[in-house]
Short mmCIF file of C-alpha atoms and ligand atoms in Angstrom, two decimals:
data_model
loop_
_atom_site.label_atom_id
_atom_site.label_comp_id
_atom_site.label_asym_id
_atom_site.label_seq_id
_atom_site.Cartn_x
_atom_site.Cartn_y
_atom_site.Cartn_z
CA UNK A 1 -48.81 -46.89 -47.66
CA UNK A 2 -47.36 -50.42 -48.13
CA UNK A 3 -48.35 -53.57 -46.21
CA UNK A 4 -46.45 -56.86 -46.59
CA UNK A 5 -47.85 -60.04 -45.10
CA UNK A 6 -46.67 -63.11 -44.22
CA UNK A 7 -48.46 -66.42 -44.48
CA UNK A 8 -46.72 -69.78 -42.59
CA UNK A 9 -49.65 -71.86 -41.50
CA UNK A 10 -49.14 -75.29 -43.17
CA UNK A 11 -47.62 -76.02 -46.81
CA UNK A 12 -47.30 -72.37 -48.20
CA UNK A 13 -45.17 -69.82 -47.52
CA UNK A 14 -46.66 -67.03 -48.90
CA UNK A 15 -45.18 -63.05 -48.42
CA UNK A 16 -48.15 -60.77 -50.07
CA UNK A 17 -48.09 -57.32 -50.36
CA UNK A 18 -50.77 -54.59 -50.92
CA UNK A 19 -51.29 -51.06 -50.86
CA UNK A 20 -53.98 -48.35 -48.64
CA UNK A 21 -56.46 -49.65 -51.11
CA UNK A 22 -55.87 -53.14 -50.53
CA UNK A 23 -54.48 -54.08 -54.21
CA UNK A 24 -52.59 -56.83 -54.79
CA UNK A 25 -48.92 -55.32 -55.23
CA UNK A 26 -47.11 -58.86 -54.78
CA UNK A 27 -48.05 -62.24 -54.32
CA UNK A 28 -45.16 -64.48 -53.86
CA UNK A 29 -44.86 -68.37 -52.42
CA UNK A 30 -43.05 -71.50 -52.46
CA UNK A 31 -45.42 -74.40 -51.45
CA UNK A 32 -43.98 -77.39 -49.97
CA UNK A 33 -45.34 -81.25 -50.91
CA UNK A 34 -44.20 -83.58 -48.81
CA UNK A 35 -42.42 -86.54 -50.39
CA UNK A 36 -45.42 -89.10 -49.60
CA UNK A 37 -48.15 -89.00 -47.29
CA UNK A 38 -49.51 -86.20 -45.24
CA UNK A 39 -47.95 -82.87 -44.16
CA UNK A 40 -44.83 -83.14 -42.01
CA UNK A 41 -44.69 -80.12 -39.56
CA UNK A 42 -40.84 -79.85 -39.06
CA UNK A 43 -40.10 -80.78 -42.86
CA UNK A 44 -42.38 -77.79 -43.85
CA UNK A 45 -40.83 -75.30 -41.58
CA UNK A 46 -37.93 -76.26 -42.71
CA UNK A 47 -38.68 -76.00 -46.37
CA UNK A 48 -40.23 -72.55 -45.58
CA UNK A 49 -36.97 -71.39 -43.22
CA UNK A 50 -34.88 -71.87 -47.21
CA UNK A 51 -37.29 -70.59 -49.24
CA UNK A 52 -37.94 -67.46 -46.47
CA UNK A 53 -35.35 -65.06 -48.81
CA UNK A 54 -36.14 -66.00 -52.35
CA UNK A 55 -40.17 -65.51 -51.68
CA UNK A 56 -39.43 -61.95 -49.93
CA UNK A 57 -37.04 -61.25 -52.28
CA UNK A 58 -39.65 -61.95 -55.23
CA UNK A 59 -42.83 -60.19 -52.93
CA UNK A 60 -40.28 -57.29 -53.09
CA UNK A 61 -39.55 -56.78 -56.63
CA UNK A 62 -42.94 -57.75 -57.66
CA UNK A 63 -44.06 -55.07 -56.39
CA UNK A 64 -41.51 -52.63 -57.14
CA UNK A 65 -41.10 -51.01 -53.88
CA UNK A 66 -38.26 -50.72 -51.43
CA UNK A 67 -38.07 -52.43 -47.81
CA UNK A 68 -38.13 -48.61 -46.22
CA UNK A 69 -41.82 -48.10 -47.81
CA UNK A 70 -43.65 -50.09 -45.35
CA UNK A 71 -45.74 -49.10 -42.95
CA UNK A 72 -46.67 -52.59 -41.11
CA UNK A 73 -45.42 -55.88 -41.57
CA UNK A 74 -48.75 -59.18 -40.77
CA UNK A 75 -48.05 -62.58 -40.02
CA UNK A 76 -50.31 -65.60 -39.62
CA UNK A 77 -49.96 -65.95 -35.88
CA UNK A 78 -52.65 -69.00 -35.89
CA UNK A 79 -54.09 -70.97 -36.22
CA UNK A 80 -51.75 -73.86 -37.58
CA UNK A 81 -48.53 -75.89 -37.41
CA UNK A 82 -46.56 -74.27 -34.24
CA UNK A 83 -43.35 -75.25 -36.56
CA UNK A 84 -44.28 -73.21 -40.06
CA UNK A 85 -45.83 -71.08 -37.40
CA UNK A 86 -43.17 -70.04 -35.66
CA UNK A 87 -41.42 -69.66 -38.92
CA UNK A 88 -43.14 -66.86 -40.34
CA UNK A 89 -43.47 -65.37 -36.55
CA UNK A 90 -40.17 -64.76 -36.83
CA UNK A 91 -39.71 -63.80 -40.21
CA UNK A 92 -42.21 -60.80 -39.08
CA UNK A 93 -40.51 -60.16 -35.66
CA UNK A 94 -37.37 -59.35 -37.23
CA UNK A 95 -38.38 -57.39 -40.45
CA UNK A 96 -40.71 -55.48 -37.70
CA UNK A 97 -38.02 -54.45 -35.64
CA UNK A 98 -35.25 -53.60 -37.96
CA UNK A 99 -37.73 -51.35 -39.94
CA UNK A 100 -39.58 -50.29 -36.62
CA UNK A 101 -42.66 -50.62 -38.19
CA UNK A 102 -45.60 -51.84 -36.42
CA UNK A 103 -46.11 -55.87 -36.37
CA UNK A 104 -49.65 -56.93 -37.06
CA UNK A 105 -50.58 -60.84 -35.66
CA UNK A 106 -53.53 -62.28 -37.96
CA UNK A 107 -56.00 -65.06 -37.71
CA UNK A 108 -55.63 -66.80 -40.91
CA UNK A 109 -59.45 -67.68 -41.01
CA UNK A 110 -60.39 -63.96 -40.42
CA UNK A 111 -58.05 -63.34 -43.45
CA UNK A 112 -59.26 -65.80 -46.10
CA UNK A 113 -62.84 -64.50 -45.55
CA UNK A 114 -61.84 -60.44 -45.45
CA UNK A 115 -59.60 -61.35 -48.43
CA UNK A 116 -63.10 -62.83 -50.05
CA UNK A 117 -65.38 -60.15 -48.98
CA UNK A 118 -62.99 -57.64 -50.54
CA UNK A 119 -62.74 -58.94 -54.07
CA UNK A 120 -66.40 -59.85 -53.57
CA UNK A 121 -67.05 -56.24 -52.83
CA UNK A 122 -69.60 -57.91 -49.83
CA UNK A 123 -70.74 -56.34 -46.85
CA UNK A 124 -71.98 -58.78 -44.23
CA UNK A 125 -72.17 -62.04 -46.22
CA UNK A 126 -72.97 -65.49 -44.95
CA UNK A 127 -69.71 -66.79 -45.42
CA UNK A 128 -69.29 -70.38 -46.85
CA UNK A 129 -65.11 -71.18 -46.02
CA UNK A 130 -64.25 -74.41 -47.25
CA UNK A 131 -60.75 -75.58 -47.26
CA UNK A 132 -57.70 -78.36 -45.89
CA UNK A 133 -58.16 -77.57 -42.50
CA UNK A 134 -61.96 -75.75 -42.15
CA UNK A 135 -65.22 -76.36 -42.98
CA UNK A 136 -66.95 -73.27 -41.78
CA UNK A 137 -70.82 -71.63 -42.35
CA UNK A 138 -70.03 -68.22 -40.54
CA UNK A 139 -71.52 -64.83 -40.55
CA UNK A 140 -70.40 -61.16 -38.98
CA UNK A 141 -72.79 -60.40 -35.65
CA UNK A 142 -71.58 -57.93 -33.03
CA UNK A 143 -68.06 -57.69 -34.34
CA UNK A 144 -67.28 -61.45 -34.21
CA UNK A 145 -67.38 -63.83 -37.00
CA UNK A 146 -70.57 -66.34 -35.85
CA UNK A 147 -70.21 -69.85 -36.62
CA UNK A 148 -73.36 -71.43 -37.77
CA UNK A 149 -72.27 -74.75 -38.81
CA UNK A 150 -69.12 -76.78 -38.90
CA UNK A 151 -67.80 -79.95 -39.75
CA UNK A 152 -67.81 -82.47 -36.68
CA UNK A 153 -65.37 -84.56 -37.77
CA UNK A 154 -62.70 -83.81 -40.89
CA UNK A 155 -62.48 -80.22 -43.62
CA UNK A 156 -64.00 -81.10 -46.47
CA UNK A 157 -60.41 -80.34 -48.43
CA UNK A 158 -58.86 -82.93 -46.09
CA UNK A 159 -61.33 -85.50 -47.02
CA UNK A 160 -60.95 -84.62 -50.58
CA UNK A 161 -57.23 -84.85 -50.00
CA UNK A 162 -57.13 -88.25 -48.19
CA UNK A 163 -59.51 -89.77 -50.92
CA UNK A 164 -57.59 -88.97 -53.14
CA UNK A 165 -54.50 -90.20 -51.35
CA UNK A 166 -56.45 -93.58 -51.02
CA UNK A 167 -57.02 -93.68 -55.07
CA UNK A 168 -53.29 -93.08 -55.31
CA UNK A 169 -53.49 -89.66 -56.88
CA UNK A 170 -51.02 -86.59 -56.11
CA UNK A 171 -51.33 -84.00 -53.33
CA UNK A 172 -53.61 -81.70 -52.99
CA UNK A 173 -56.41 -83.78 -54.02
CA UNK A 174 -59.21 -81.68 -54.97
CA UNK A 175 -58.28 -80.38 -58.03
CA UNK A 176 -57.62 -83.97 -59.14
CA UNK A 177 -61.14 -85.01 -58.01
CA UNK A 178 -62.66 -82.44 -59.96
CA UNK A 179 -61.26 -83.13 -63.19
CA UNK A 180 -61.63 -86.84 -62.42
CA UNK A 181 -65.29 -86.00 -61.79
CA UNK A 182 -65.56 -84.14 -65.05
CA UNK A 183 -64.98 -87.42 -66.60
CA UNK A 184 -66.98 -89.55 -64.81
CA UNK A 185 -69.47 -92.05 -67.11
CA UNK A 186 -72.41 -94.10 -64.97
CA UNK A 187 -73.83 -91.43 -62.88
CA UNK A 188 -74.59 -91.37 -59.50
CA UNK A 189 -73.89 -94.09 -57.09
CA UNK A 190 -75.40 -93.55 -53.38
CA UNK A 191 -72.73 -92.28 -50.66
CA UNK A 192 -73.91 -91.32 -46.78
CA UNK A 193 -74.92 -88.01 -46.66
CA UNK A 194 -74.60 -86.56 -42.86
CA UNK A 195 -76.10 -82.87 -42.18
CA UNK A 196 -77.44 -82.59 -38.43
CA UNK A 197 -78.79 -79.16 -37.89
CA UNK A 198 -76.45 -77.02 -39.32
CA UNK A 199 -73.38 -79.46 -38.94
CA UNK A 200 -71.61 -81.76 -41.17
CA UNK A 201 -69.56 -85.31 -40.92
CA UNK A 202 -67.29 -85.63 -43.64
CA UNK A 203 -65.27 -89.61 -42.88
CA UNK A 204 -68.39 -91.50 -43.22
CA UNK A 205 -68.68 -90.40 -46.72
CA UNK A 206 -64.66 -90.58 -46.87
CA UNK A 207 -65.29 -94.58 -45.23
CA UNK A 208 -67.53 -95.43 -47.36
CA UNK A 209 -66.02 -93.59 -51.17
CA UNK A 210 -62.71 -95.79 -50.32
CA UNK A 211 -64.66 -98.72 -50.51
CA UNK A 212 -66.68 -98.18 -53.60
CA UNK A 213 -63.41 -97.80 -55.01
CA UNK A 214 -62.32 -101.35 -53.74
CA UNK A 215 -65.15 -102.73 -55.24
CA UNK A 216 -63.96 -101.69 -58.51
CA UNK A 217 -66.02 -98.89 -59.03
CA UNK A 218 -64.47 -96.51 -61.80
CA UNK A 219 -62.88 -93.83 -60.08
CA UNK A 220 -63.89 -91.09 -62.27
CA UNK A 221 -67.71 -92.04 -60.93
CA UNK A 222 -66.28 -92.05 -57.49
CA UNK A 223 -64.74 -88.53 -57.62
CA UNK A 224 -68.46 -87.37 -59.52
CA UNK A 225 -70.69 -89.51 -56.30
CA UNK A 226 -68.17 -87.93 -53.62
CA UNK A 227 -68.36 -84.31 -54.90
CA UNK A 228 -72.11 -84.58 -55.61
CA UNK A 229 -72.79 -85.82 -52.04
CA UNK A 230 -70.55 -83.72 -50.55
CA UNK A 231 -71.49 -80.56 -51.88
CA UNK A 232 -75.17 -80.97 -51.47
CA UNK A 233 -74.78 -81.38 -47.86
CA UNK A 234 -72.68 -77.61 -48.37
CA UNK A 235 -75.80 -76.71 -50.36
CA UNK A 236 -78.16 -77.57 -47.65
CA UNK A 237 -76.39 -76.45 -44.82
CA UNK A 238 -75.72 -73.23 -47.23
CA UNK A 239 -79.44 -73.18 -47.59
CA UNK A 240 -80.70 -73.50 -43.97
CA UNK A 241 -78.29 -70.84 -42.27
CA UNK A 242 -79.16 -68.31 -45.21
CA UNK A 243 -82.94 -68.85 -43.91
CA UNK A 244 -81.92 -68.72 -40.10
CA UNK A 245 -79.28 -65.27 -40.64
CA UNK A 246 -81.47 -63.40 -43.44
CA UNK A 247 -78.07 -62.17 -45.20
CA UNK A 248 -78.88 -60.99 -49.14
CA UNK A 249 -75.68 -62.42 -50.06
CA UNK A 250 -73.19 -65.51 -50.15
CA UNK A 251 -69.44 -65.33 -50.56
CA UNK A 252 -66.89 -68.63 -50.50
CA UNK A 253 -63.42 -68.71 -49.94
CA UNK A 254 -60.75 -71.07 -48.90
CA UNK A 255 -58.67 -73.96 -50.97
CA UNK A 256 -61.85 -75.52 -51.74
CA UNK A 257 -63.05 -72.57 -53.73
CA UNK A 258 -61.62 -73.44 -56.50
CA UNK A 259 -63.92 -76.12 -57.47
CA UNK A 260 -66.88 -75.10 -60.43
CA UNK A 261 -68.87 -77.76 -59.48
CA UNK A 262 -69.07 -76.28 -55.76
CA UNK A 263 -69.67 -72.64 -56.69
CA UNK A 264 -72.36 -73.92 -59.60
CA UNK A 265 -74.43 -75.72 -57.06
CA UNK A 266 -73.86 -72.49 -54.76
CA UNK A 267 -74.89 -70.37 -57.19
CA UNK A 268 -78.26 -72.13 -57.74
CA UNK A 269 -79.08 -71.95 -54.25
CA UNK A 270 -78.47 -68.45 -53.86
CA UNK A 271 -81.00 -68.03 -56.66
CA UNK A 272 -83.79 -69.87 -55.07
CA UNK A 273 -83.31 -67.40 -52.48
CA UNK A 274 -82.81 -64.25 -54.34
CA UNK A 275 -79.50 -63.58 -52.83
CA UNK A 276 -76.28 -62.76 -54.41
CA UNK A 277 -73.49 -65.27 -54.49
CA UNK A 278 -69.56 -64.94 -55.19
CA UNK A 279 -66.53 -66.51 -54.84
CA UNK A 280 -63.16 -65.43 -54.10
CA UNK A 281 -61.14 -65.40 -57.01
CA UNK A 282 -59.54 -68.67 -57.93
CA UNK A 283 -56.06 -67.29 -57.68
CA UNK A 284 -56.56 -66.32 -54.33
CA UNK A 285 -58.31 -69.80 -53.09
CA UNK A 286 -55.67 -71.31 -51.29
CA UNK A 287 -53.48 -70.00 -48.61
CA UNK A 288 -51.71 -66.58 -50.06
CA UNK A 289 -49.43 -63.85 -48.65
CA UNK A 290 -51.68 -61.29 -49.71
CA UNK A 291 -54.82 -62.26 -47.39
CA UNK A 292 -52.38 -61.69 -44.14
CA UNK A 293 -51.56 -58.11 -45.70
CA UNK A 294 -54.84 -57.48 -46.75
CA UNK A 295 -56.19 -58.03 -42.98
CA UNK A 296 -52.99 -56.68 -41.72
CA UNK A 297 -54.13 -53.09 -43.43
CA UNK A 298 -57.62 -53.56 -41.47
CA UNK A 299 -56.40 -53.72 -38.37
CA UNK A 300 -53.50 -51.10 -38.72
CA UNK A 301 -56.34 -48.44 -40.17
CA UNK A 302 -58.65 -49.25 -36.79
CA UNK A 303 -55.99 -48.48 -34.48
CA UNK A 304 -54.61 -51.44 -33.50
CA UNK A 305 -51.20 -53.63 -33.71
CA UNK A 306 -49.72 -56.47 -31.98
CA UNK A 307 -47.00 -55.98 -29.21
CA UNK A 308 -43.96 -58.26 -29.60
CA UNK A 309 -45.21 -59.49 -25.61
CA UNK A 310 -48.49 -60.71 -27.82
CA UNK A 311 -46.80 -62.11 -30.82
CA UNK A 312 -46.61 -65.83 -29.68
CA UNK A 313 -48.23 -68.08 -31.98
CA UNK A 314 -51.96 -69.05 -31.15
CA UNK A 315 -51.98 -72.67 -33.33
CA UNK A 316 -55.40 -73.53 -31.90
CA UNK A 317 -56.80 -69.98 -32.60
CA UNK A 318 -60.19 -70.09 -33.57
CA UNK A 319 -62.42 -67.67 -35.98
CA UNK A 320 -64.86 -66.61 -33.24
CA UNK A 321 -62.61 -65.74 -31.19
CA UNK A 322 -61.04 -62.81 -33.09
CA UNK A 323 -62.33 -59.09 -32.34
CA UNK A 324 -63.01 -57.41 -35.55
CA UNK A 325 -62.05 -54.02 -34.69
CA UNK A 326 -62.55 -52.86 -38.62
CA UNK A 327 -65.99 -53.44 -38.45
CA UNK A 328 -68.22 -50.32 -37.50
P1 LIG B 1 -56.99 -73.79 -43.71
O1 LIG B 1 -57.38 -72.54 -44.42
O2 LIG B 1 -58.12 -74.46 -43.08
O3 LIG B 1 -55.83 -73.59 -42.80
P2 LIG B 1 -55.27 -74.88 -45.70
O4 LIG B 1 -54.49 -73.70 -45.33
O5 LIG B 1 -54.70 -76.24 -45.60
O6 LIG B 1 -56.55 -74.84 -44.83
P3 LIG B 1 -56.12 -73.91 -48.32
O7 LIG B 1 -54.93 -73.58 -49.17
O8 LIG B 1 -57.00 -72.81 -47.89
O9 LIG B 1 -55.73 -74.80 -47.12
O10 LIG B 1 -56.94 -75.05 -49.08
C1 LIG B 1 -56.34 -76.25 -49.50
C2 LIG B 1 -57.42 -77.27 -49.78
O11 LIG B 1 -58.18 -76.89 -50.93
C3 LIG B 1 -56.90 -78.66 -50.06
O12 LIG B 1 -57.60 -79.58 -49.27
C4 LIG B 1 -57.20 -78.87 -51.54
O13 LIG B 1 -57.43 -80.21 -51.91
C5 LIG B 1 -58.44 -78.02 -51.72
N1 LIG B 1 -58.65 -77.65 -53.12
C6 LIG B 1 -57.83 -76.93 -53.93
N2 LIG B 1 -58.35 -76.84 -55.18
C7 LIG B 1 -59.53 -77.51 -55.17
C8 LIG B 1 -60.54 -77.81 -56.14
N3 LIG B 1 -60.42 -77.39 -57.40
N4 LIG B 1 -61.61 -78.52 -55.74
C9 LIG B 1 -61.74 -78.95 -54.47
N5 LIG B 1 -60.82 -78.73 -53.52
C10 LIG B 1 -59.73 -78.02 -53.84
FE1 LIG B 2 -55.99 -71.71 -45.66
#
């Protein structure tokens, strides 16, 4: 049995596909960058609309397999851009109906954390999901994903991002920090740290890195103070909702996975508290076809699909408002 999922939230277009066992067969994308400045919904469905053939094309041979060999076809229904959204919706819709195969309408949060708890080989993790558009402390209770604690104000990879858009450094920013923070010289310098309860408040910090940079501050210290403070108030959060849930192990996923530094100081905390940590793989970080057919298989095996009447796209969707059927 073949699933092949399609992911259309923001700047990737991504068509995975994996097998009854949930390996990887194909992992195929084309990733639009805007120009200058921040995402631009229409531009990116648009980009995703041209790419649509070449990336299912690609998924397709990758994985050596022919169209009539599926057995369900995913889609990121939400949440998201309604534009890319409605992009990939329709992608699915039509490869659904022409194959008559069931369609299968995922919640891209749900499937960057399954996606982690399967390589992870976890099985109820506090989940640590850190990327452009969440920052998320979440854990499985009563076949709901829990949040614990979330940013009040901006993700942590959109912070990253428009930092690094402020030091005049490409899109997406993170990975730029991190190597910028690699090479930082004169330590530490003091940045606002915000944690209240189990929340976090990311543009304070943002505020206040822009203008040590004004001030002349070398930016490779600036990238090193921002990622230091930043994390640390992941750590502590991290820390406290470990305590509260009593969950024996940690997994991370999302864009912001990626970073070392992040899963170093992650690591450490999971050892003060004899619990296990892991992280997603790197390659499957960021947005990916793969996650939507990954979850797409979990919710075809328990019985369930999505009617074309409940295929709309759900851009506001949230994580704790998804039923996780799979879950025993
Ligand atoms: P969401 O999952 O909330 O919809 P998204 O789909 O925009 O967000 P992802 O692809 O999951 O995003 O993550 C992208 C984010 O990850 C960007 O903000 C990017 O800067 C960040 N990121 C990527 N690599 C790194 C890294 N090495 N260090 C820190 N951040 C990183
Ligand atoms: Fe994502």
């Amino acid at each position: 049995m073949v699933i092949l999922g399609i992911e259309c939230t923001a700047h990737t277009l991504g068509i995975g596909i994996v097998n009854s066992e949930g390996k990887v067969l194909a992992d195929s994308k084309a990733v639009y960058t805007p120009k200058e400045g921040g995402i631009h919904p229409r531009e990116a469905a648009e980009n995703h609309q041209k790419a649509a053939i070449t990336v299912l094309q690609a998924a397709i041979n990758e994985a050596n397999i022919t169209l009539d060999q599926l057995r369900g076809v995913a889609f990121s229904q939400g949440p998201g851009l309604p534009p890319a959204l409605r992009v990939g919706a329709v992608i699915a819709r039509s490869l659904a109906k022409s194959l008559n195969i069931p369609l299968l309408g995922i919640n891209h949060c749900v499937a960057h954390i399954e996606q982690a708890r399967f390589f992870c080989q976890a099985k109820i993790p506090l989940v640590i999901y850190l990327s452009g558009g969440n920052t998320q402390i979440t854990t499985l209770a009563a076949h709901r994903y829990r949040i614990f604690g979330e940013t009040l104000d901006i993700a942590l990879g959109n912070m990253l991002d428009m930092f690094a858009r402020a030091a005049n450094l490409a899109h997406p920013g993170g990975p730029k920090v991190e190597q910028l923070a690699k090479q930082a010289e004169n330590g530490y310098h003091p940045l606002p740290y915000t944690v209240k309860g189990m929340d976090l408040a990311f543009s304070g910090l943002l505020t206040a890195a822009k203008q040590l940079l004004k001030k002349g501050t070398a930016l490779e210290d600036v990238c090193y103070s921002l990622q230091e403070t930043a994390f640390s108030m992941i750590a502590e959060v991290t820390e406290r909702a470990l305590a509260h849930t009593q969950r024996e192990e940690i997994i991370l996923t999302g864009g912001v996975a990626a970073n070392s530094r992040l899963k170093e100081m992650l690591q450490i905390v999971a050892n003060e508290q004899s619990a296990h940590f892991a992280s997603v793989p790197v390659k499957y970080a960021g947005d990916n076809g793969a996650m939507i057919a990954y979850n797409g298989l979990l919710l075809l095996n328990s019985g369930n699909k999505t009617s074309l009447n409940e295929s709309g796209i759900q851009s506001k969707w949230r994580l704790d408002q998804v039923d996780i059927h799979w879950e025993s």
